[in-house]
Short mmCIF file of C-alpha atoms in Angstrom, two decimals:
data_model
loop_
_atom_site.label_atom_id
_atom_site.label_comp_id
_atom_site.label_asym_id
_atom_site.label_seq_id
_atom_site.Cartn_x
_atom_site.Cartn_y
_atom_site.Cartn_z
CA UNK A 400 108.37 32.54 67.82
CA UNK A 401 105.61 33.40 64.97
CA UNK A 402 103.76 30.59 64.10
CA UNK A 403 101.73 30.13 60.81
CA UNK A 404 98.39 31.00 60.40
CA UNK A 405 96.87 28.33 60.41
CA UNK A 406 98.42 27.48 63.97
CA UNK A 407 97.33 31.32 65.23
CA UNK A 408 93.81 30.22 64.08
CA UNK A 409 93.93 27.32 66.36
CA UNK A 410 95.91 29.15 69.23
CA UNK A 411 93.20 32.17 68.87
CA UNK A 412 90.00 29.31 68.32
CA UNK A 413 91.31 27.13 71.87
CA UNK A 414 91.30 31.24 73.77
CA UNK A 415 87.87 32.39 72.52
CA UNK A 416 86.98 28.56 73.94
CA UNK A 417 88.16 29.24 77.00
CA UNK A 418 86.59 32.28 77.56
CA UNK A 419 83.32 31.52 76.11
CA UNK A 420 82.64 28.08 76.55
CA UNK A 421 84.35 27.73 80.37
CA UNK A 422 87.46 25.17 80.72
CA UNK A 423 86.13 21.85 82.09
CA UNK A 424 86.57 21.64 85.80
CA UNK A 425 87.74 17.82 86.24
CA UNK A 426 90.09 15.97 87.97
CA UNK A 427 93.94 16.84 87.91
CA UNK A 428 95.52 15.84 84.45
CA UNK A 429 97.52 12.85 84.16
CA UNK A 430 101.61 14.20 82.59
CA UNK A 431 103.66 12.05 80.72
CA UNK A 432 106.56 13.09 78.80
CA UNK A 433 104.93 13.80 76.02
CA UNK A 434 101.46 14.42 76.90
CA UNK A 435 98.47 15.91 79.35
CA UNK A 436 95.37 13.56 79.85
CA UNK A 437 92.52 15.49 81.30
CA UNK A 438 89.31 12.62 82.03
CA UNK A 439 86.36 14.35 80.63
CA UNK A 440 83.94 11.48 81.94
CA UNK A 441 83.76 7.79 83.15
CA UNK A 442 87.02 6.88 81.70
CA UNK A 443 86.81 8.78 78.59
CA UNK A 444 90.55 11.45 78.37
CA UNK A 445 91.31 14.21 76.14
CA UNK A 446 94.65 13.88 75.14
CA UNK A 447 96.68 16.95 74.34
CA UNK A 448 100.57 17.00 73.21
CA UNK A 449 102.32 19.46 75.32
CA UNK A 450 104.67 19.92 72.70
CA UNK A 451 104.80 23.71 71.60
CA UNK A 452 103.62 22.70 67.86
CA UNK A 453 100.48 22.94 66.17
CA UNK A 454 98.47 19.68 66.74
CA UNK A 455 94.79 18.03 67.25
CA UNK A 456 93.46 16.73 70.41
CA UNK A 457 92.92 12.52 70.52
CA UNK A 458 90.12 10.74 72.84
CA UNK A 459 90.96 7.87 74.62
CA UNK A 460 88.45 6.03 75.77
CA UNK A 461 89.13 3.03 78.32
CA UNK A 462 86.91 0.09 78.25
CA UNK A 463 86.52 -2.66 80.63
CA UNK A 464 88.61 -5.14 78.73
CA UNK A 465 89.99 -2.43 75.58
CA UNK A 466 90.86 0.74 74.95
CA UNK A 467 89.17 3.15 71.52
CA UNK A 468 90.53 6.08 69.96
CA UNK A 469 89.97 9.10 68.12
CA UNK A 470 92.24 10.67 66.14
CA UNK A 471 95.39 9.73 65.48
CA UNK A 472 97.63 13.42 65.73
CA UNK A 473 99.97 15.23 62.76
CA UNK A 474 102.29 12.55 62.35
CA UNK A 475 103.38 8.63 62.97
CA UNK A 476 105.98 10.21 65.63
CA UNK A 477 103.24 11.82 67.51
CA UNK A 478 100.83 8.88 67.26
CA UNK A 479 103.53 6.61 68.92
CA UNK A 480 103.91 9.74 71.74
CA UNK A 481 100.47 9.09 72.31
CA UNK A 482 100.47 5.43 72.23
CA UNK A 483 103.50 4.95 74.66
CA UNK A 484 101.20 7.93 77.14
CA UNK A 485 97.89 5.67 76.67
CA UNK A 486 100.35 3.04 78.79
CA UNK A 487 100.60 5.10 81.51
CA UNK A 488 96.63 4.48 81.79
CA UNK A 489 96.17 1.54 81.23
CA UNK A 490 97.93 -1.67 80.21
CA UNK A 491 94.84 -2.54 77.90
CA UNK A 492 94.97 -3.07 74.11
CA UNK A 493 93.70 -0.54 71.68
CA UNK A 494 91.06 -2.52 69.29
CA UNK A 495 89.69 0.51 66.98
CA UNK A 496 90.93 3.73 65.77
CA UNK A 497 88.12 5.92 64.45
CA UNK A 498 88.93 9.42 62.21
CA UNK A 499 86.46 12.46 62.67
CA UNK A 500 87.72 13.52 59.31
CA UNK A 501 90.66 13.48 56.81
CA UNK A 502 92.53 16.52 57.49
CA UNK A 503 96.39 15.64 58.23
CA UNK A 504 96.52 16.57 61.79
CA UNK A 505 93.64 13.94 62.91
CA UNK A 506 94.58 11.33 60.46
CA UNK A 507 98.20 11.17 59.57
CA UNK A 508 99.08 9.27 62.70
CA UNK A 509 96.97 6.79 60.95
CA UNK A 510 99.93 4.15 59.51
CA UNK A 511 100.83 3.17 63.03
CA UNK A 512 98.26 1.45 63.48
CA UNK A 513 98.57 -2.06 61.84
CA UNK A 514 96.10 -4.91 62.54
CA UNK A 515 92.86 -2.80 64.13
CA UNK A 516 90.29 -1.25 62.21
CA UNK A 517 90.26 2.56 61.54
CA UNK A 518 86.93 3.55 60.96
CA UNK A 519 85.92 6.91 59.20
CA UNK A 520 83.06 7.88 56.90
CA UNK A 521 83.06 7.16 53.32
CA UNK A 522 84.45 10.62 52.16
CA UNK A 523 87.15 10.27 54.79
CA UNK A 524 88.26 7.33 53.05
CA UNK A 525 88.09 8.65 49.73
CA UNK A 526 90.08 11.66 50.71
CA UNK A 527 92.72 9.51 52.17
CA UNK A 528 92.78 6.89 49.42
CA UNK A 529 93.38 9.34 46.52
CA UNK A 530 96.15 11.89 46.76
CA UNK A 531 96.35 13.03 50.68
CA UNK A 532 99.48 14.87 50.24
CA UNK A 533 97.73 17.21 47.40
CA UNK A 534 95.36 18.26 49.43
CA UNK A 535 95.29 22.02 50.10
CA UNK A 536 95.55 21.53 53.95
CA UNK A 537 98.79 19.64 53.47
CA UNK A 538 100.48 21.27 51.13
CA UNK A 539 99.70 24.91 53.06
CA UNK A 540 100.84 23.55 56.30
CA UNK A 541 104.44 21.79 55.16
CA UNK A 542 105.12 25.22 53.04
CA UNK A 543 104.32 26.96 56.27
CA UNK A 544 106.95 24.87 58.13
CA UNK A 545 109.41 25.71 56.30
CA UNK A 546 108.53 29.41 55.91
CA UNK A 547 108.31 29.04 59.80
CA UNK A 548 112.12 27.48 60.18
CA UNK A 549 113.79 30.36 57.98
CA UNK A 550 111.89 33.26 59.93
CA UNK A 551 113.32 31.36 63.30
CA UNK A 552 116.70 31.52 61.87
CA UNK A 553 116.08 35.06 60.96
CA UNK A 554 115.32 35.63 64.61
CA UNK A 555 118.32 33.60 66.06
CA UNK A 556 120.69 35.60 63.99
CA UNK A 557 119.85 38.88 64.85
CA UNK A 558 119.05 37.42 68.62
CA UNK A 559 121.34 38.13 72.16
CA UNK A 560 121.57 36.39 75.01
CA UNK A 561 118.78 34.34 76.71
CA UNK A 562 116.80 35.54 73.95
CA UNK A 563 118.97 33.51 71.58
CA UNK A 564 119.22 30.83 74.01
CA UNK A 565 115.30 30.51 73.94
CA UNK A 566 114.93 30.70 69.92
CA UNK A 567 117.77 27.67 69.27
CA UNK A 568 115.90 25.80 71.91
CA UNK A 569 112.57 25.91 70.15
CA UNK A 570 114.09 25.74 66.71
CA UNK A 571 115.92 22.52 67.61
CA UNK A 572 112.34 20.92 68.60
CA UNK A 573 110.26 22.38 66.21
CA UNK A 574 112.98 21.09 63.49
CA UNK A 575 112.44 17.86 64.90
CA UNK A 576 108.66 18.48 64.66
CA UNK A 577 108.92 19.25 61.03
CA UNK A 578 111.30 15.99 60.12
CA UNK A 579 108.52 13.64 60.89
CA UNK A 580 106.52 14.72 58.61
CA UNK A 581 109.09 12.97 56.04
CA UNK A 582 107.69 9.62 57.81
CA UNK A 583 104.44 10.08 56.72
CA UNK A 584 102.71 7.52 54.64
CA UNK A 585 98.76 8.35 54.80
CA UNK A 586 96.72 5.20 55.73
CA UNK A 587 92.79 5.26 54.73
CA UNK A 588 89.76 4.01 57.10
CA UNK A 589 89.10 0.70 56.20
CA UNK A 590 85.61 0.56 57.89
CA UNK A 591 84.11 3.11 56.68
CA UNK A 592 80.39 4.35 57.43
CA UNK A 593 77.31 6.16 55.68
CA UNK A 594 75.08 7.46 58.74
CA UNK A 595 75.52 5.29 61.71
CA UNK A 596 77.56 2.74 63.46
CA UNK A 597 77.14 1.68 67.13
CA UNK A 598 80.61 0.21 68.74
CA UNK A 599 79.99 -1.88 72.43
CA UNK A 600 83.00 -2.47 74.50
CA UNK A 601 81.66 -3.80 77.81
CA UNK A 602 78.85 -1.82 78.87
CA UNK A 603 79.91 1.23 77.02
CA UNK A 604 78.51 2.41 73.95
CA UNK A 605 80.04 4.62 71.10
CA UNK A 606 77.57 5.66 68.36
CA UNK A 607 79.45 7.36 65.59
CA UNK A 608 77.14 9.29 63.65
CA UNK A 609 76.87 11.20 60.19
CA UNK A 610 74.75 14.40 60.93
CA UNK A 611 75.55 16.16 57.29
CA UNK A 612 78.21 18.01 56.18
CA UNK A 613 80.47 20.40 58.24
CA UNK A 614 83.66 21.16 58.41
CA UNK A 615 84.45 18.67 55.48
CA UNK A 616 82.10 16.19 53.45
CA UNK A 617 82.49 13.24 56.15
CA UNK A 618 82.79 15.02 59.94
CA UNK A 619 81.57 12.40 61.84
CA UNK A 620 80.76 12.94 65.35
CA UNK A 621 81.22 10.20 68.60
CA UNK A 622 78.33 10.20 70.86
CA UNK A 623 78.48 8.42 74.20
CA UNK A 624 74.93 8.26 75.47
CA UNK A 625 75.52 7.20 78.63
CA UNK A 626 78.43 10.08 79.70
CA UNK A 627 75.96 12.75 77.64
CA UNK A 628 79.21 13.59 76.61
CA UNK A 629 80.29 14.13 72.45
CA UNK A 630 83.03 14.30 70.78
CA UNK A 631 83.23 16.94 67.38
CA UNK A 632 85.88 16.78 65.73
CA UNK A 633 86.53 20.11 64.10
CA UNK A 634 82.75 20.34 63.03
CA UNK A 635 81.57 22.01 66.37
CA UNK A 636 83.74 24.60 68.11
CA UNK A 637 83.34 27.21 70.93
CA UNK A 638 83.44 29.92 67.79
CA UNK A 639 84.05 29.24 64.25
CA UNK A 640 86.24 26.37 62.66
CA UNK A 641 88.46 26.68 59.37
CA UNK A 642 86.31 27.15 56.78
CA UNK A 643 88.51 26.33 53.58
CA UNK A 644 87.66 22.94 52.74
CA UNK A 645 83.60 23.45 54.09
CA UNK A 646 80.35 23.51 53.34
CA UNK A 647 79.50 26.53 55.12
CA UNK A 648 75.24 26.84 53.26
CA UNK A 649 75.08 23.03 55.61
CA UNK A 650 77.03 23.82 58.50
CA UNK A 651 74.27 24.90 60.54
CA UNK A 652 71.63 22.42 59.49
CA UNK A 653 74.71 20.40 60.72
CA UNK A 654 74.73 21.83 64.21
CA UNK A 655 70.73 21.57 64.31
CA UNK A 656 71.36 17.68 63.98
CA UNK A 657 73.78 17.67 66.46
CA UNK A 658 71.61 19.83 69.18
CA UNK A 659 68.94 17.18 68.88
CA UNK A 660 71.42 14.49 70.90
CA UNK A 661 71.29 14.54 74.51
CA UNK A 662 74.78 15.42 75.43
CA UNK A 663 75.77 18.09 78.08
CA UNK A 664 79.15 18.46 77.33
CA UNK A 665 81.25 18.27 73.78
CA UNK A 666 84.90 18.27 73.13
CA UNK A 667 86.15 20.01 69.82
CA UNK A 668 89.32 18.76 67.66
CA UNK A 669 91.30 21.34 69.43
CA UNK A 670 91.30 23.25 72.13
CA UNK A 671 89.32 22.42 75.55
CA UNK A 672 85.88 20.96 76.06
CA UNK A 673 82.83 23.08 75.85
CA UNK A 674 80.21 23.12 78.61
CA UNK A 675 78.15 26.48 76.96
CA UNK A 676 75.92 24.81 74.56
CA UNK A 677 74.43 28.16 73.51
CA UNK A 678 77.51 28.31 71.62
CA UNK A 679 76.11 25.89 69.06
CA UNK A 680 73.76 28.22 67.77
CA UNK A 681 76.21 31.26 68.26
CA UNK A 682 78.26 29.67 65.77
CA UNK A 683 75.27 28.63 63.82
CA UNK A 684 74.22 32.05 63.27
CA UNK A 685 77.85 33.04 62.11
CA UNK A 686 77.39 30.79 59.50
CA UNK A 687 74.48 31.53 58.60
CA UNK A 688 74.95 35.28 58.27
CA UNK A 689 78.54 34.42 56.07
CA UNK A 690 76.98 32.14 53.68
CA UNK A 691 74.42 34.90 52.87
CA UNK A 692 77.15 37.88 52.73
CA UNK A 693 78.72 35.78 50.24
CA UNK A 694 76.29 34.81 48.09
CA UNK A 695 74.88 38.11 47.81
CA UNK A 696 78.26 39.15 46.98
CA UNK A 697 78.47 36.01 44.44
CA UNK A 698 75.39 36.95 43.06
CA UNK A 699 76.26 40.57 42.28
CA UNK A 700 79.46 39.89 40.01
CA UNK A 701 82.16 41.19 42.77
CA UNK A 702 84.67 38.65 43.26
CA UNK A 703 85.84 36.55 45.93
CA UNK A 704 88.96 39.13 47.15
CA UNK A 705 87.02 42.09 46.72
CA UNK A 706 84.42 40.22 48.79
CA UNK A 707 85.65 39.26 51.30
CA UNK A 708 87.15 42.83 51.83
CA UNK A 709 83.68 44.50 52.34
CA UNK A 710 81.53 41.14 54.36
CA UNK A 711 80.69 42.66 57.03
CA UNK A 712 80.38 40.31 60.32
CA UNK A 713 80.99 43.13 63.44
CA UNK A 714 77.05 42.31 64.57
CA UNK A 715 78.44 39.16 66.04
CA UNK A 716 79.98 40.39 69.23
CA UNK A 717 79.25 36.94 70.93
CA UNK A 718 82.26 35.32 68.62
CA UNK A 719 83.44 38.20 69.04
CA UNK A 720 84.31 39.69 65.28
CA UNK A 721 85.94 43.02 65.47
CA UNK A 722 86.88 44.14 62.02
CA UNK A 723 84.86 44.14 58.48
CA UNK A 724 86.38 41.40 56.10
CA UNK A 725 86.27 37.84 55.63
CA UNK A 726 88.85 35.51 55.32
CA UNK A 727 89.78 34.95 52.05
CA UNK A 728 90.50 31.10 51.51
CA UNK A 729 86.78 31.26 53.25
CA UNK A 730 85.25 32.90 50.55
CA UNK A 731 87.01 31.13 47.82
CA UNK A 732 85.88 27.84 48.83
CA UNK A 733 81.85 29.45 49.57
CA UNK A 734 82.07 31.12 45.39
CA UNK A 735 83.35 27.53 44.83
CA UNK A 736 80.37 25.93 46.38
CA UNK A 737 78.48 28.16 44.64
CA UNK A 738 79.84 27.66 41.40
CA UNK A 739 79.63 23.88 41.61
CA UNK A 740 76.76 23.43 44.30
CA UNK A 741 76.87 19.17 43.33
CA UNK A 742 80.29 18.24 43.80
CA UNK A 743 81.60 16.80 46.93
#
């Protein structure tokens, strides 16, 4: 099968984590139908959908008398997967949802979850409270689907044998995959936060923190103090995160704010955790170095295709980059920023 893009990006971000920021050695995952839940620390699971379709990773964090999560997946169905897999932990309610950021696959999952609070930052909410299914992420991914189901037909015709066989198989599921997103009906925070809010359930504590903006204008980050462990969201990977919809001159300020926490460990929005914490300023650099192709680029009249043609990124062999260019939905949204350095 050929995924989209965006779903290579992912695929190729969770490889360059594994082999640069080490796959966490813990204790054997936990396999339900639906999903594998790897215990980072103390109670505290990544939780990744073993489906073969592009999706975020959800924390679930079990309390002495509750259970908190983060991120609610793509869609309702996939939520309720990963509801009905939290009960083969534990038996204990979930009292608080909390969104690292709006983009659909963290958030959409949202509308299952009637009678706790879901708690994002401010811009989360706005994002989610306007028009949710306008938004550039959305609309790229669902025409993406469908570009995705036609090529698999494509293949299926002019497939043989077990070859065939394998193609239906996957097209049957990932058809499936691509129905739910009819279900969904995007559901806003309704908690929202500024900087800083401190959850305790039991003797755990849960700071979720605004550091500055990232990978969107409200990335918030989940800090557990006493685990030194943190959760990013898709502001912090292993190597660089989708740029389209960020603010890539703050981005490493960002990271600087997030360094200054005393955490050992982080787990990304996709992908596996990260013990290599030099990778924070490996990334930082990258950003760095992009925002200031760009704008030198911006500032010289050549425009955003012809730019990001010619940026030339190769000196970062640590990410590793092996071709000149610059992805183009990139540099659109940096001569954007550029072009309207006050709006959100």
């Amino acid at each position: 099968m050929t995924p989209d893009r965006r779903t290579l990006r992912i695929f190729n971000l969770a490889l360059v984590t594994a082999l640069c920021g080490g796959w966490l050695q813990a204790a054997e995952p936990i396999e339900t139908d639906t999903h594998r839940l790897t215990e980072v620390r103390n109670g505290i699971y990544l939780a990744q959908t073993t489906a073969q379709v592009f999706n975020s990773n959800a924390i679930v964090i079990v309390n002495e008398d509750d259970v908190v999560l983060i991120d609610s997946h793509i869609t309702p169905a996939k939520a309720r997967d990963l509801v009905a897999s939290i009960g083969v932990l534990t038996d204990k309610p979930i009292s608080a949802l909390i969104n690292s950021h709006f983009h659909f696959d963290h958030a959409h999952g949202n509308q299952i979850f009637n009678g706790i609070p879901i708690i994002g930052h401010e811009f989360t909410r706005m994002k989610m409270a306007g028009a949710p299914l306008e938004e550039p992420t959305w609309v790229s991914s669902t025409a993406g689907n469908q570009a995705q189901l036609k090529q698999l037909e494509e293949q299926i015709a002019a497939a043989q044998g077990d070859e065939k066989f394998e193609l239906e198989a996957y097209l049957e599921m990932f058809a499936a995959h691509v129905k739910d997103f009819d279900e969904v009906d995007p559901v806003a925070p309704d908690v929202t936060i500024r900087e800083k809010m401190t959850l305790h359930r039991g003797s755990r504590e849960m700071e979720i923190l605004f550091l500055g903006r990232a990978h969107t204008g409200g990335d918030v980050f989940v800090y557990f103090p006493q685990d030194k462990l943190l959760y990013t969201g898709d502001a912090a990977f292993a190597g660089p995160s989708f740029l389209g919809d960020g603010y890539v001159d703050e981005w490493p300020d960002t990271l600087m704010n997030m360094k200054e926490l005393d955490f050992d460990i982080f787990v990304p929005g996709h992908g596996p955790p990260v013990e290599d914490l030099s990778r924070i300023d490996i990334v930082a650099d990258y950003y760095r170095d992009l925002w200031k192709q760009t704008a030198e680029q911006y500032g010289s009249g050549v425009s955003a295709e012809d730019a990001s043609k010619t940026i030339d990124l190769t000196s970062h062999t640590k990410i590793p980059v092996m071709e000149v260019g610059a992805n183009l939905q990139a540099v659109q949204r940096m001569y954007h920023r550029l072009d309207n350095p006050d709006a959100p």
